[in-house]
């Protein structure tokens, strides 16, 4: 249980960086296969199944194909920025993985290694900072192409990302209020301590976060930046081979990152439900599992198999959200541009602000009444559930957003049918039928 | 190590700032500005001001510079920019002004440790224990919402007024 020596720290950190980076790249490659197979399943097709068993070698074939394709550079493009675009898109997407805690700490002969690349004190703010830099890659790529479709895609993408960043940030604040700190390790620890995944006491924040994350990652129903039917493929229209591939890798890394964040912030990160045995947190110079009723720290029992189990739990939670991303893409149609802006500024932002005030007030009242533990989480759960129901109720049924088609309430049949109308006087029948 | 990093970040910050004024393409200037702001964030990290570093990147590099990018793109300043350049007397004047300002600042900060405002600074050791106790956000947030709450709220109102004013001015032309 001793501290790592500087050399051991350096070596373990290097291994972690390498492992996380390779794992992220590998998962991203196989997410493309997952997307294609799941979309095929949803559309009752087979999908790519020829390259290797079940098509498992398809991502490798895709990668090779992309490397071997011709690099195009449009004659009117601004060369420097055209090449810089994909790079600036990929790098911010990959560095954010550094702050995600992905398993319980691993005891080694040289000391305890925590399973996070860098447990920096700003945690989630680091993720937000790099996520906000992701705009540059897309914008530069689209602008430097000197193509109107690419430019329109870039403008849409950045305005969308800037708009939804606000709702994303506001939906995070309730989580930070409950956790009491901004580091992701603390957020996981508070969920373990409370025995509540934050998705229950903060259900509306979770919903707002998921919607904003879809918008931030430019995924359907928010994929206006690349809307194939209007903009060819949007900001990467002019890109080919590996440069195109880099934009793609960036998009899928964003999805993976968003899924990992949702799992960490709202589903307890790497903690295993209904089991406290694997919990661990670095407190006052020692790893602890929790507190006794008297407030005495209980030392954590670390083991390699607990690390593996928690890693599995984290992978399952993250994988679930990745699947949701794919599922939603093949279920929902694309928004119209004004609907995206309307939802972002006039629905998400006021809801997030109001909810934030309500949760802050609830926490204040509960703190004043010295309510703790299960009851604390339960009261918040009830309050949030009411908010969520209200939000879903008002968001639905054409109250705020109306679709392009005929609203459902106009499709319901009039109470007066033709058979009944024959028993009415001619004027009344005509009026009833005319209304239909 | 920290000292070497300080000089590296400082050099990048100054180099980026020079790039902003020496670039002929406005988009290039903007990217140099982002580089400069990013390395200033790096300097903040070296000074243990983690929260300031994050906010520097989120607000300046991630939001304000993106807004600049919008302005440049939508006014189409990015492509035919050469006609807009004004060199000669004006550039000399600009450099002279900046030089004078830098000299004044240097003069002001020489021997700043003795000035009364620094007497309240608790020192690095006290700051470390504060960070452990309250977290990096708490160290900033507590004074902001207790001792300086009036100034903080007034700044917020000022920004709101500016926002409303901008909307009113923009609306009038439609």
mmCIF file of N, CA and C in Angstrom, chain A residues 76 78 81 84 88 120-122 125-126 128-130 132-133 135-136 139-140 143-144 146 151 154-155 158-159 162 165 180-182, chain B residues 23 25 27-28 30-31 34 50-51 53-55 57-58 60-63 65-66 69-70 73-74 76 78-79 131 134-137:
data_model
loop_
_atom_site.group_PDB
_atom_site.id
_atom_site.type_symbol
_atom_site.label_atom_id
_atom_site.label_comp_id
_atom_site.label_asym_id
_atom_site.label_seq_id
_atom_site.Cartn_x
_atom_site.Cartn_y
_atom_site.Cartn_z
ATOM 1 N N UNK A 76 -8.471 25.111 -55.266
ATOM 2 C CA UNK A 76 -8.756 26.401 -54.642
ATOM 3 C C UNK A 76 -8.638 26.352 -53.124
ATOM 4 N N UNK A 78 -7.162 26.245 -49.340
ATOM 5 C CA UNK A 78 -6.037 26.840 -48.627
ATOM 6 C C UNK A 78 -5.219 25.697 -48.028
ATOM 7 N N UNK A 81 -4.356 25.225 -44.030
ATOM 8 C CA UNK A 81 -5.507 24.995 -43.165
ATOM 9 C C UNK A 81 -6.234 23.718 -43.549
ATOM 10 N N UNK A 84 -4.344 21.157 -41.769
ATOM 11 C CA UNK A 84 -4.443 21.348 -40.321
ATOM 12 C C UNK A 84 -5.807 20.896 -39.792
ATOM 13 N N UNK A 88 -6.499 19.029 -36.143
ATOM 14 C CA UNK A 88 -7.097 19.750 -35.015
ATOM 15 C C UNK A 88 -8.405 19.116 -34.596
ATOM 16 N N UNK A 120 -6.078 14.750 -12.741
ATOM 17 C CA UNK A 120 -5.778 16.167 -12.557
ATOM 18 C C UNK A 120 -6.904 16.835 -11.782
ATOM 19 N N UNK A 121 -6.567 17.891 -11.010
ATOM 20 C CA UNK A 121 -7.573 18.478 -10.122
ATOM 21 C C UNK A 121 -8.753 19.125 -10.829
ATOM 22 N N UNK A 122 -8.640 19.442 -12.151
ATOM 23 C CA UNK A 122 -9.777 20.102 -12.793
ATOM 24 C C UNK A 122 -10.711 19.114 -13.486
ATOM 25 N N UNK A 125 -13.547 19.793 -16.133
ATOM 26 C CA UNK A 125 -13.306 21.052 -16.851
ATOM 27 C C UNK A 125 -12.296 20.848 -17.973
ATOM 28 N N UNK A 126 -11.347 19.931 -17.746
ATOM 29 C CA UNK A 126 -10.369 19.597 -18.782
ATOM 30 C C UNK A 126 -11.087 19.025 -20.004
ATOM 31 N N UNK A 128 -14.226 19.569 -20.848
ATOM 32 C CA UNK A 128 -14.972 20.657 -21.495
ATOM 33 C C UNK A 128 -14.042 21.534 -22.317
ATOM 34 N N UNK A 129 -12.847 21.816 -21.758
ATOM 35 C CA UNK A 129 -11.905 22.692 -22.454
ATOM 36 C C UNK A 129 -11.525 22.087 -23.799
ATOM 37 N N UNK A 130 -11.186 20.793 -23.812
ATOM 38 C CA UNK A 130 -10.754 20.215 -25.078
ATOM 39 C C UNK A 130 -11.919 19.969 -26.015
ATOM 40 N N UNK A 132 -14.346 21.963 -26.322
ATOM 41 C CA UNK A 132 -14.643 23.239 -26.974
ATOM 42 C C UNK A 132 -13.624 23.553 -28.061
ATOM 43 N N UNK A 133 -12.434 22.936 -27.994
ATOM 44 C CA UNK A 133 -11.445 23.177 -29.045
ATOM 45 C C UNK A 133 -11.719 22.344 -30.298
ATOM 46 N N UNK A 135 -14.103 22.390 -32.190
ATOM 47 C CA UNK A 135 -14.767 23.157 -33.245
ATOM 48 C C UNK A 135 -13.775 23.570 -34.327
ATOM 49 N N UNK A 136 -12.543 23.909 -33.904
ATOM 50 C CA UNK A 136 -11.579 24.473 -34.860
ATOM 51 C C UNK A 136 -11.304 23.537 -36.025
ATOM 52 N N UNK A 139 -14.288 23.501 -38.379
ATOM 53 C CA UNK A 139 -14.473 24.792 -39.036
ATOM 54 C C UNK A 139 -13.369 25.045 -40.063
ATOM 55 N N UNK A 140 -12.125 24.791 -39.661
ATOM 56 C CA UNK A 140 -11.016 25.027 -40.591
ATOM 57 C C UNK A 140 -11.124 24.116 -41.802
ATOM 58 N N UNK A 143 -13.898 25.423 -44.016
ATOM 59 C CA UNK A 143 -13.626 26.714 -44.636
ATOM 60 C C UNK A 143 -12.501 26.610 -45.658
ATOM 61 N N UNK A 144 -11.443 25.867 -45.297
ATOM 62 C CA UNK A 144 -10.279 25.795 -46.178
ATOM 63 C C UNK A 144 -10.588 25.038 -47.460
ATOM 64 N N UNK A 146 -12.880 25.609 -49.406
ATOM 65 C CA UNK A 146 -13.347 26.593 -50.369
ATOM 66 C C UNK A 146 -14.478 26.031 -51.230
ATOM 67 N N UNK A 151 -18.441 24.607 -46.457
ATOM 68 C CA UNK A 151 -18.506 25.787 -45.604
ATOM 69 C C UNK A 151 -19.808 25.817 -44.810
ATOM 70 N N UNK A 154 -19.596 23.413 -42.044
ATOM 71 C CA UNK A 154 -18.743 23.892 -40.962
ATOM 72 C C UNK A 154 -19.471 24.930 -40.119
ATOM 73 N N UNK A 155 -20.194 25.846 -40.777
ATOM 74 C CA UNK A 155 -20.918 26.881 -40.031
ATOM 75 C C UNK A 155 -21.977 26.248 -39.144
ATOM 76 N N UNK A 158 -20.337 24.398 -36.131
ATOM 77 C CA UNK A 158 -19.831 25.209 -35.021
ATOM 78 C C UNK A 158 -20.957 25.902 -34.300
ATOM 79 N N UNK A 159 -21.982 26.396 -35.030
ATOM 80 C CA UNK A 159 -23.054 27.075 -34.294
ATOM 81 C C UNK A 159 -23.783 26.078 -33.402
ATOM 82 N N UNK A 162 -21.507 25.332 -30.342
ATOM 83 C CA UNK A 162 -21.476 26.453 -29.402
ATOM 84 C C UNK A 162 -22.794 26.535 -28.641
ATOM 85 N N UNK A 165 -23.167 23.560 -26.098
ATOM 86 C CA UNK A 165 -22.184 23.558 -25.022
ATOM 87 C C UNK A 165 -22.776 24.195 -23.772
ATOM 88 N N UNK A 180 -19.547 17.650 -5.104
ATOM 89 C CA UNK A 180 -18.762 18.567 -4.288
ATOM 90 C C UNK A 180 -17.390 18.860 -4.833
ATOM 91 N N UNK A 181 -17.039 18.306 -5.982
ATOM 92 C CA UNK A 181 -15.735 18.594 -6.584
ATOM 93 C C UNK A 181 -15.835 18.350 -8.088
ATOM 94 N N UNK A 182 -14.805 18.784 -8.825
ATOM 95 C CA UNK A 182 -14.890 18.648 -10.275
ATOM 96 C C UNK A 182 -14.111 17.452 -10.808
ATOM 97 N N UNK B 23 1.037 37.644 -39.196
ATOM 98 C CA UNK B 23 0.322 36.870 -40.208
ATOM 99 C C UNK B 23 -0.466 37.795 -41.119
ATOM 100 N N UNK B 25 -2.895 36.496 -43.218
ATOM 101 C CA UNK B 25 -4.235 35.924 -43.316
ATOM 102 C C UNK B 25 -4.933 36.015 -41.953
ATOM 103 N N UNK B 27 -7.340 34.360 -40.644
ATOM 104 C CA UNK B 27 -7.588 33.077 -39.997
ATOM 105 C C UNK B 27 -6.304 32.566 -39.351
ATOM 106 N N UNK B 28 -5.181 32.793 -40.021
ATOM 107 C CA UNK B 28 -3.890 32.422 -39.447
ATOM 108 C C UNK B 28 -3.625 33.176 -38.162
ATOM 109 N N UNK B 30 -5.785 34.328 -36.178
ATOM 110 C CA UNK B 30 -6.687 33.810 -35.144
ATOM 111 C C UNK B 30 -6.128 32.536 -34.530
ATOM 112 N N UNK B 31 -5.580 31.664 -35.386
ATOM 113 C CA UNK B 31 -5.038 30.405 -34.851
ATOM 114 C C UNK B 31 -3.822 30.690 -33.967
ATOM 115 N N UNK B 34 -5.038 31.604 -30.663
ATOM 116 C CA UNK B 34 -5.446 30.436 -29.874
ATOM 117 C C UNK B 34 -4.215 29.775 -29.258
ATOM 118 N N UNK B 50 -5.065 25.870 -11.609
ATOM 119 C CA UNK B 50 -5.661 24.926 -12.558
ATOM 120 C C UNK B 50 -6.999 25.420 -13.084
ATOM 121 N N UNK B 51 -7.806 25.964 -12.177
ATOM 122 C CA UNK B 51 -9.139 26.407 -12.581
ATOM 123 C C UNK B 51 -9.045 27.527 -13.615
ATOM 124 N N UNK B 53 -6.652 28.036 -15.643
ATOM 125 C CA UNK B 53 -6.186 27.466 -16.916
ATOM 126 C C UNK B 53 -7.361 26.883 -17.692
ATOM 127 N N UNK B 54 -8.197 26.118 -16.990
ATOM 128 C CA UNK B 54 -9.337 25.501 -17.674
ATOM 129 C C UNK B 54 -10.278 26.567 -18.215
ATOM 130 N N UNK B 55 -10.546 27.598 -17.375
ATOM 131 C CA UNK B 55 -11.475 28.643 -17.810
ATOM 132 C C UNK B 55 -10.884 29.434 -18.981
ATOM 133 N N UNK B 57 -9.011 28.295 -21.332
ATOM 134 C CA UNK B 57 -9.215 27.548 -22.575
ATOM 135 C C UNK B 57 -10.695 27.522 -22.940
ATOM 136 N N UNK B 58 -11.583 27.261 -21.948
ATOM 137 C CA UNK B 58 -13.003 27.136 -22.272
ATOM 138 C C UNK B 58 -13.549 28.457 -22.796
ATOM 139 N N UNK B 60 -11.854 31.651 -23.485
ATOM 140 C CA UNK B 60 -11.169 32.412 -24.537
ATOM 141 C C UNK B 60 -10.939 31.584 -25.787
ATOM 142 N N UNK B 61 -10.209 30.455 -25.628
ATOM 143 C CA UNK B 61 -9.872 29.673 -26.820
ATOM 144 C C UNK B 61 -11.103 28.992 -27.401
ATOM 145 N N UNK B 62 -12.008 28.514 -26.522
ATOM 146 C CA UNK B 62 -13.120 27.712 -27.015
ATOM 147 C C UNK B 62 -14.349 28.487 -27.389
ATOM 148 N N UNK B 63 -14.545 29.689 -26.836
ATOM 149 C CA UNK B 63 -15.789 30.406 -27.119
ATOM 150 C C UNK B 63 -15.538 31.733 -27.829
ATOM 151 N N UNK B 65 -12.788 33.007 -29.244
ATOM 152 C CA UNK B 65 -12.075 32.919 -30.514
ATOM 153 C C UNK B 65 -12.926 32.264 -31.598
ATOM 154 N N UNK B 66 -13.825 31.357 -31.174
ATOM 155 C CA UNK B 66 -14.740 30.775 -32.161
ATOM 156 C C UNK B 66 -15.665 31.855 -32.706
ATOM 157 N N UNK B 69 -13.828 33.710 -35.171
ATOM 158 C CA UNK B 69 -13.769 32.918 -36.397
ATOM 159 C C UNK B 69 -15.039 33.130 -37.215
ATOM 160 N N UNK B 70 -16.186 33.139 -36.506
ATOM 161 C CA UNK B 70 -17.464 33.377 -37.172
ATOM 162 C C UNK B 70 -17.447 34.725 -37.885
ATOM 163 N N UNK B 73 -15.257 34.648 -40.927
ATOM 164 C CA UNK B 73 -15.825 33.862 -42.020
ATOM 165 C C UNK B 73 -17.030 34.563 -42.629
ATOM 166 N N UNK B 74 -17.926 35.065 -41.762
ATOM 167 C CA UNK B 74 -19.175 35.596 -42.284
ATOM 168 C C UNK B 74 -18.972 36.930 -42.988
ATOM 169 N N UNK B 76 -16.434 37.323 -44.682
ATOM 170 C CA UNK B 76 -15.569 36.878 -45.774
ATOM 171 C C UNK B 76 -14.250 37.632 -45.794
ATOM 172 N N UNK B 78 -11.567 36.170 -44.894
ATOM 173 C CA UNK B 78 -10.522 35.164 -44.987
ATOM 174 C C UNK B 78 -9.880 35.052 -46.358
ATOM 175 N N UNK B 79 -10.619 35.365 -47.405
ATOM 176 C CA UNK B 79 -10.077 35.040 -48.726
ATOM 177 C C UNK B 79 -9.367 36.219 -49.390
ATOM 178 N N UNK B 131 -5.977 24.230 -1.355
ATOM 179 C CA UNK B 131 -6.451 23.456 -2.506
ATOM 180 C C UNK B 131 -6.861 22.061 -2.063
ATOM 181 N N UNK B 134 -10.287 22.599 -0.096
ATOM 182 C CA UNK B 134 -11.494 23.088 -0.768
ATOM 183 C C UNK B 134 -11.583 22.700 -2.240
ATOM 184 N N UNK B 135 -10.523 22.113 -2.801
ATOM 185 C CA UNK B 135 -10.534 21.828 -4.228
ATOM 186 C C UNK B 135 -10.155 23.064 -5.018
ATOM 187 N N UNK B 136 -9.742 22.868 -6.285
ATOM 188 C CA UNK B 136 -9.258 24.011 -7.070
ATOM 189 C C UNK B 136 -10.351 25.025 -7.347
ATOM 190 N N UNK B 137 -11.598 24.544 -7.462
ATOM 191 C CA UNK B 137 -12.694 25.481 -7.752
ATOM 192 C C UNK B 137 -13.051 26.255 -6.488
#
